[in-house]
Amino acid sequence: LYKIIRNHNSRSYGDLWTGYRTTDRKANGKVWDMYSDRPNGTPAYEYNFGSNQCGNYSGEGSCYNREHSWPKSWFNDATVPENDIMHVVPTDGYVNGRRSNNAFGVVDSPRWTSTNGSKLGTNSYPGAPATDAFEPIAEYKGDFARIYFYMSTRYKQEDGSWRATDMTDKAKLKPWAINMLLEWHYNDPVSAKELDRNNAVYAYQRNRNPFVDRPEFV
């Protein structure tokens, strides 16, 4: 899989704004932000492409920016993963800032919760260090799990300068993280949104997430 998806057409960081218009567009034409969307309800706010780009923010609902779901400090700001739209998704700037470079995790006692129910607090997943973690809502946990499986595969042999973190050892996921992401994958199967996004990402940078195309590869 690494040999198939490596050497994608790496675009610039600025190109992401244009890429999102096809990779992360809702049916109503708004930005598809997994940190603010409420699939079974009405989100507190929605963003228009271009006009609502960050910029500065004062709280939720100010603007959207480019979220490295695999934090860029983890890969030492390397250019290719920094610009890889597969994991760099549009999100509310304030929620992105609150997530910071914390691992994904399970948060039983949040000290902060976003308007759509994403949570920040101490990681309570078995085996995980009791440090700060960010938990997205259930409807998007599988999306992020498969993004992480992609990142671990795509950069497997290109991670010489990457850091060890609470969740990862360079591009390798730690055992507790694998267990959690497997649960997220099975509990939130591939959606039409992901399939459409995978096709749009391929048009944008000429590679795909194999774990979306073929979930059994997980």
mmCIF file of C-alpha atoms in Angstrom:
data_model
loop_
_atom_site.group_PDB
_atom_site.id
_atom_site.type_symbol
_atom_site.label_atom_id
_atom_site.label_comp_id
_atom_site.label_asym_id
_atom_site.label_seq_id
_atom_site.Cartn_x
_atom_site.Cartn_y
_atom_site.Cartn_z
ATOM 1 C CA LEU A 1 0.000 0.000 0.000
ATOM 2 C CA TYR A 2 2.862 2.374 0.771
ATOM 3 C CA LYS A 3 4.279 1.876 -2.716
ATOM 4 C CA ILE A 4 0.875 2.571 -4.287
ATOM 5 C CA ILE A 5 0.058 5.791 -2.408
ATOM 6 C CA ARG A 6 3.527 7.366 -2.007
ATOM 7 C CA ASN A 7 4.907 10.105 -4.257
ATOM 8 C CA HIS A 8 1.563 11.846 -4.598
ATOM 9 C CA ASN A 9 1.359 15.212 -6.342
ATOM 10 C CA SER A 10 2.301 17.412 -3.407
ATOM 11 C CA ARG A 11 0.579 20.782 -3.670
ATOM 12 C CA SER A 12 1.319 23.990 -1.764
ATOM 13 C CA TYR A 13 -0.122 24.907 1.620
ATOM 14 C CA GLY A 14 -2.008 27.765 -0.012
ATOM 15 C CA ASP A 15 -3.585 25.368 -2.514
ATOM 16 C CA LEU A 16 -5.504 23.718 0.319
ATOM 17 C CA TRP A 17 -8.020 26.580 0.378
ATOM 18 C CA THR A 18 -8.951 25.783 -3.226
ATOM 19 C CA GLY A 19 -8.824 22.033 -2.686
ATOM 20 C CA TYR A 20 -11.411 22.238 0.089
ATOM 21 C CA ARG A 21 -13.989 23.565 -2.379
ATOM 22 C CA THR A 22 -14.207 20.050 -3.831
ATOM 23 C CA THR A 23 -12.947 17.799 -1.013
ATOM 24 C CA ASP A 24 -14.976 19.255 1.855
ATOM 25 C CA ARG A 25 -18.138 20.801 0.414
ATOM 26 C CA LYS A 26 -21.528 20.012 1.927
ATOM 27 C CA ALA A 27 -24.590 19.520 -0.246
ATOM 28 C CA ASN A 28 -25.674 23.067 0.723
ATOM 29 C CA GLY A 29 -22.369 24.482 -0.541
ATOM 30 C CA LYS A 30 -20.958 25.193 2.927
ATOM 31 C CA VAL A 31 -17.626 24.027 4.375
ATOM 32 C CA TRP A 32 -17.781 20.510 5.844
ATOM 33 C CA ASP A 33 -16.162 21.016 9.240
ATOM 34 C CA MET A 34 -16.024 17.831 11.328
ATOM 35 C CA TYR A 35 -15.312 19.857 14.485
ATOM 36 C CA SER A 36 -18.572 21.836 14.235
ATOM 37 C CA ASP A 37 -20.941 19.764 12.081
ATOM 38 C CA ARG A 38 -23.909 18.033 13.701
ATOM 39 C CA PRO A 39 -24.975 15.250 11.309
ATOM 40 C CA ASN A 40 -28.302 14.647 13.059
ATOM 41 C CA GLY A 41 -29.074 18.249 13.871
ATOM 42 C CA THR A 42 -28.422 21.865 12.990
ATOM 43 C CA PRO A 43 -24.853 23.112 13.536
ATOM 44 C CA ALA A 44 -24.403 26.279 15.547
ATOM 45 C CA TYR A 45 -22.660 27.895 12.585
ATOM 46 C CA GLU A 46 -21.496 27.133 9.042
ATOM 47 C CA TYR A 47 -18.808 28.668 6.840
ATOM 48 C CA ASN A 48 -18.674 29.956 3.280
ATOM 49 C CA PHE A 49 -15.628 29.080 1.202
ATOM 50 C CA GLY A 50 -13.173 31.951 0.873
ATOM 51 C CA SER A 51 -14.963 34.676 2.774
ATOM 52 C CA ASN A 52 -14.755 32.943 6.177
ATOM 53 C CA GLN A 53 -11.089 31.864 6.066
ATOM 54 C CA CYS A 54 -8.905 32.547 9.126
ATOM 55 C CA GLY A 55 -7.446 35.034 9.994
ATOM 56 C CA ASN A 56 -7.991 35.855 13.558
ATOM 57 C CA TYR A 57 -10.703 34.307 15.685
ATOM 58 C CA SER A 58 -12.294 35.306 18.971
ATOM 59 C CA GLY A 59 -14.266 32.116 19.612
ATOM 60 C CA GLU A 60 -16.250 29.456 17.858
ATOM 61 C CA GLY A 61 -17.988 30.567 14.704
ATOM 62 C CA SER A 62 -15.396 33.205 13.739
ATOM 63 C CA CYS A 63 -13.719 31.481 10.777
ATOM 64 C CA TYR A 64 -12.340 28.207 9.454
ATOM 65 C CA ASN A 65 -8.720 27.235 8.919
ATOM 66 C CA ARG A 66 -6.483 24.277 8.050
ATOM 67 C CA GLU A 67 -6.316 21.616 10.756
ATOM 68 C CA HIS A 68 -3.472 19.105 10.703
ATOM 69 C CA SER A 69 -5.409 16.209 12.179
ATOM 70 C CA TRP A 70 -1.989 14.537 12.573
ATOM 71 C CA PRO A 71 -0.365 17.591 14.224
ATOM 72 C CA LYS A 72 2.451 19.043 12.177
ATOM 73 C CA SER A 73 4.796 19.259 15.168
ATOM 74 C CA TRP A 74 4.649 15.442 15.214
ATOM 75 C CA PHE A 75 6.302 15.307 11.793
ATOM 76 C CA ASN A 76 8.634 18.231 12.457
ATOM 77 C CA ASP A 77 6.819 20.511 9.975
ATOM 78 C CA ALA A 78 7.991 18.439 6.995
ATOM 79 C CA THR A 79 6.617 19.976 3.806
ATOM 80 C CA VAL A 80 4.944 16.996 2.128
ATOM 81 C CA PRO A 81 2.796 15.868 5.081
ATOM 82 C CA GLU A 82 2.194 19.510 6.032
ATOM 83 C CA ASN A 83 0.393 20.009 2.713
ATOM 84 C CA ASP A 84 -1.261 16.567 2.444
ATOM 85 C CA ILE A 85 -4.978 17.298 2.124
ATOM 86 C CA MET A 86 -5.820 13.749 3.146
ATOM 87 C CA HIS A 87 -5.260 14.704 6.775
ATOM 88 C CA VAL A 88 -5.310 18.527 6.633
ATOM 89 C CA VAL A 89 -9.021 19.232 6.967
ATOM 90 C CA PRO A 90 -11.001 22.480 7.260
ATOM 91 C CA THR A 91 -12.158 23.170 10.812
ATOM 92 C CA ASP A 92 -13.276 26.026 13.000
ATOM 93 C CA GLY A 93 -10.193 28.022 13.921
ATOM 94 C CA TYR A 94 -11.005 28.261 17.619
ATOM 95 C CA VAL A 95 -11.712 24.527 18.021
ATOM 96 C CA ASN A 96 -8.553 23.777 16.070
ATOM 97 C CA GLY A 97 -6.659 25.981 18.525
ATOM 98 C CA ARG A 98 -8.197 24.237 21.541
ATOM 99 C CA ARG A 99 -7.304 20.834 20.108
ATOM 100 C CA SER A 100 -3.732 22.129 19.624
ATOM 101 C CA ASN A 101 -1.258 19.267 19.099
ATOM 102 C CA ASN A 102 -2.928 16.917 21.558
ATOM 103 C CA ALA A 103 -3.551 13.278 20.677
ATOM 104 C CA PHE A 104 -6.990 11.991 19.847
ATOM 105 C CA GLY A 105 -8.453 10.031 22.723
ATOM 106 C CA VAL A 106 -11.456 9.281 24.906
ATOM 107 C CA VAL A 107 -12.426 12.053 27.300
ATOM 108 C CA ASP A 108 -14.808 11.004 30.076
ATOM 109 C CA SER A 109 -14.572 14.243 32.063
ATOM 110 C CA PRO A 110 -14.126 17.129 29.612
ATOM 111 C CA ARG A 111 -13.032 20.522 30.817
ATOM 112 C CA TRP A 112 -14.164 22.024 27.527
ATOM 113 C CA THR A 113 -16.773 20.913 24.959
ATOM 114 C CA SER A 114 -17.377 22.438 21.535
ATOM 115 C CA THR A 115 -20.821 23.301 20.202
ATOM 116 C CA ASN A 116 -21.054 19.981 18.344
ATOM 117 C CA GLY A 117 -19.852 17.887 21.295
ATOM 118 C CA SER A 118 -16.130 17.468 20.581
ATOM 119 C CA LYS A 119 -14.300 17.259 23.910
ATOM 120 C CA LEU A 120 -10.973 18.288 25.415
ATOM 121 C CA GLY A 121 -9.661 16.805 28.642
ATOM 122 C CA THR A 122 -7.612 14.003 30.168
ATOM 123 C CA ASN A 123 -7.338 10.874 28.033
ATOM 124 C CA SER A 124 -9.123 7.987 29.754
ATOM 125 C CA TYR A 125 -8.647 5.312 27.076
ATOM 126 C CA PRO A 126 -7.079 2.145 28.582
ATOM 127 C CA GLY A 127 -3.331 2.134 28.186
ATOM 128 C CA ALA A 128 -3.117 5.775 27.102
ATOM 129 C CA PRO A 129 -1.093 8.273 29.142
ATOM 130 C CA ALA A 130 -3.258 10.464 31.360
ATOM 131 C CA THR A 131 -2.485 13.604 29.362
ATOM 132 C CA ASP A 132 -4.658 16.026 27.423
ATOM 133 C CA ALA A 133 -6.544 14.550 24.484
ATOM 134 C CA PHE A 134 -9.216 15.613 22.004
ATOM 135 C CA GLU A 135 -12.259 13.456 21.264
ATOM 136 C CA PRO A 136 -14.281 14.174 18.105
ATOM 137 C CA ILE A 137 -17.953 13.236 17.931
ATOM 138 C CA ALA A 138 -18.878 9.609 17.223
ATOM 139 C CA GLU A 139 -20.064 10.336 13.676
ATOM 140 C CA TYR A 140 -16.528 11.320 12.592
ATOM 141 C CA LYS A 141 -14.359 9.034 14.691
ATOM 142 C CA GLY A 142 -14.083 6.500 11.881
ATOM 143 C CA ASP A 143 -13.083 9.252 9.455
ATOM 144 C CA PHE A 144 -10.173 10.263 11.659
ATOM 145 C CA ALA A 145 -9.206 6.648 12.370
ATOM 146 C CA ARG A 146 -8.880 5.905 8.669
ATOM 147 C CA ILE A 147 -6.957 9.152 8.146
ATOM 148 C CA TYR A 148 -4.503 7.999 10.810
ATOM 149 C CA PHE A 149 -4.144 4.575 9.203
ATOM 150 C CA TYR A 150 -3.419 6.382 5.937
ATOM 151 C CA MET A 151 -0.775 8.623 7.542
ATOM 152 C CA SER A 152 0.947 5.712 9.262
ATOM 153 C CA THR A 153 1.074 3.832 5.942
ATOM 154 C CA ARG A 154 1.834 6.712 3.567
ATOM 155 C CA TYR A 155 4.818 7.986 5.591
ATOM 156 C CA LYS A 156 6.041 4.663 6.998
ATOM 157 C CA GLN A 157 9.489 4.933 5.400
ATOM 158 C CA GLU A 158 9.715 8.727 5.307
ATOM 159 C CA ASP A 159 9.530 9.496 9.033
ATOM 160 C CA GLY A 160 13.201 9.826 9.970
ATOM 161 C CA SER A 161 12.750 13.307 11.459
ATOM 162 C CA TRP A 162 9.340 12.663 13.041
ATOM 163 C CA ARG A 163 8.806 12.841 16.809
ATOM 164 C CA ALA A 164 7.604 10.329 19.344
ATOM 165 C CA THR A 165 4.358 11.477 21.001
ATOM 166 C CA ASP A 166 1.722 10.180 23.411
ATOM 167 C CA MET A 167 0.037 8.464 20.463
ATOM 168 C CA THR A 168 2.807 7.711 17.995
ATOM 169 C CA ASP A 169 6.418 6.622 17.566
ATOM 170 C CA LYS A 170 7.276 8.587 14.427
ATOM 171 C CA ALA A 171 4.754 7.281 11.838
ATOM 172 C CA LYS A 172 4.004 4.167 13.862
ATOM 173 C CA LEU A 173 0.894 4.157 16.045
ATOM 174 C CA LYS A 174 1.306 3.016 19.641
ATOM 175 C CA PRO A 175 -0.625 -0.104 20.721
ATOM 176 C CA TRP A 176 -3.276 1.754 22.730
ATOM 177 C CA ALA A 177 -3.862 4.095 19.787
ATOM 178 C CA ILE A 178 -4.268 1.181 17.368
ATOM 179 C CA ASN A 179 -6.828 -0.406 19.692
ATOM 180 C CA MET A 180 -8.801 2.826 20.005
ATOM 181 C CA LEU A 181 -8.714 3.643 16.300
ATOM 182 C CA LEU A 182 -9.805 0.106 15.431
ATOM 183 C CA GLU A 183 -12.838 0.629 17.670
ATOM 184 C CA TRP A 184 -13.547 3.963 15.993
ATOM 185 C CA HIS A 185 -13.200 2.363 12.565
ATOM 186 C CA TYR A 186 -15.653 -0.465 13.284
ATOM 187 C CA ASN A 187 -18.175 1.698 15.160
ATOM 188 C CA ASP A 188 -18.243 4.380 12.438
ATOM 189 C CA PRO A 189 -17.992 2.656 9.034
ATOM 190 C CA VAL A 190 -17.025 4.380 5.793
ATOM 191 C CA SER A 191 -19.655 6.917 4.766
ATOM 192 C CA ALA A 192 -20.687 8.429 1.451
ATOM 193 C CA LYS A 193 -18.933 11.598 2.617
ATOM 194 C CA GLU A 194 -15.609 9.759 2.862
ATOM 195 C CA LEU A 195 -16.026 8.031 -0.478
ATOM 196 C CA ASP A 196 -16.777 11.340 -2.170
ATOM 197 C CA ARG A 197 -13.868 13.005 -0.377
ATOM 198 C CA ASN A 198 -11.498 10.217 -1.400
ATOM 199 C CA ASN A 199 -12.429 10.736 -5.054
ATOM 200 C CA ALA A 200 -11.956 14.498 -4.744
ATOM 201 C CA VAL A 201 -8.588 14.060 -3.006
ATOM 202 C CA TYR A 202 -7.483 11.798 -5.843
ATOM 203 C CA ALA A 203 -8.416 14.467 -8.378
ATOM 204 C CA TYR A 204 -6.508 17.028 -6.289
ATOM 205 C CA GLN A 205 -3.259 15.196 -5.449
ATOM 206 C CA ARG A 206 -3.460 11.846 -7.260
ATOM 207 C CA ASN A 207 -3.470 9.415 -4.387
ATOM 208 C CA ARG A 208 -6.154 7.773 -2.290
ATOM 209 C CA ASN A 209 -6.825 6.471 1.197
ATOM 210 C CA PRO A 210 -6.863 2.681 0.723
ATOM 211 C CA PHE A 211 -8.650 2.213 4.048
ATOM 212 C CA VAL A 212 -11.640 4.113 2.670
ATOM 213 C CA ASP A 213 -11.661 2.260 -0.649
ATOM 214 C CA ARG A 214 -11.123 -1.121 0.987
ATOM 215 C CA PRO A 215 -12.077 -1.001 4.708
ATOM 216 C CA GLU A 216 -11.148 -4.668 5.076
ATOM 217 C CA PHE A 217 -7.485 -3.613 4.737
ATOM 218 C CA VAL A 218 -7.748 -2.183 8.264
#
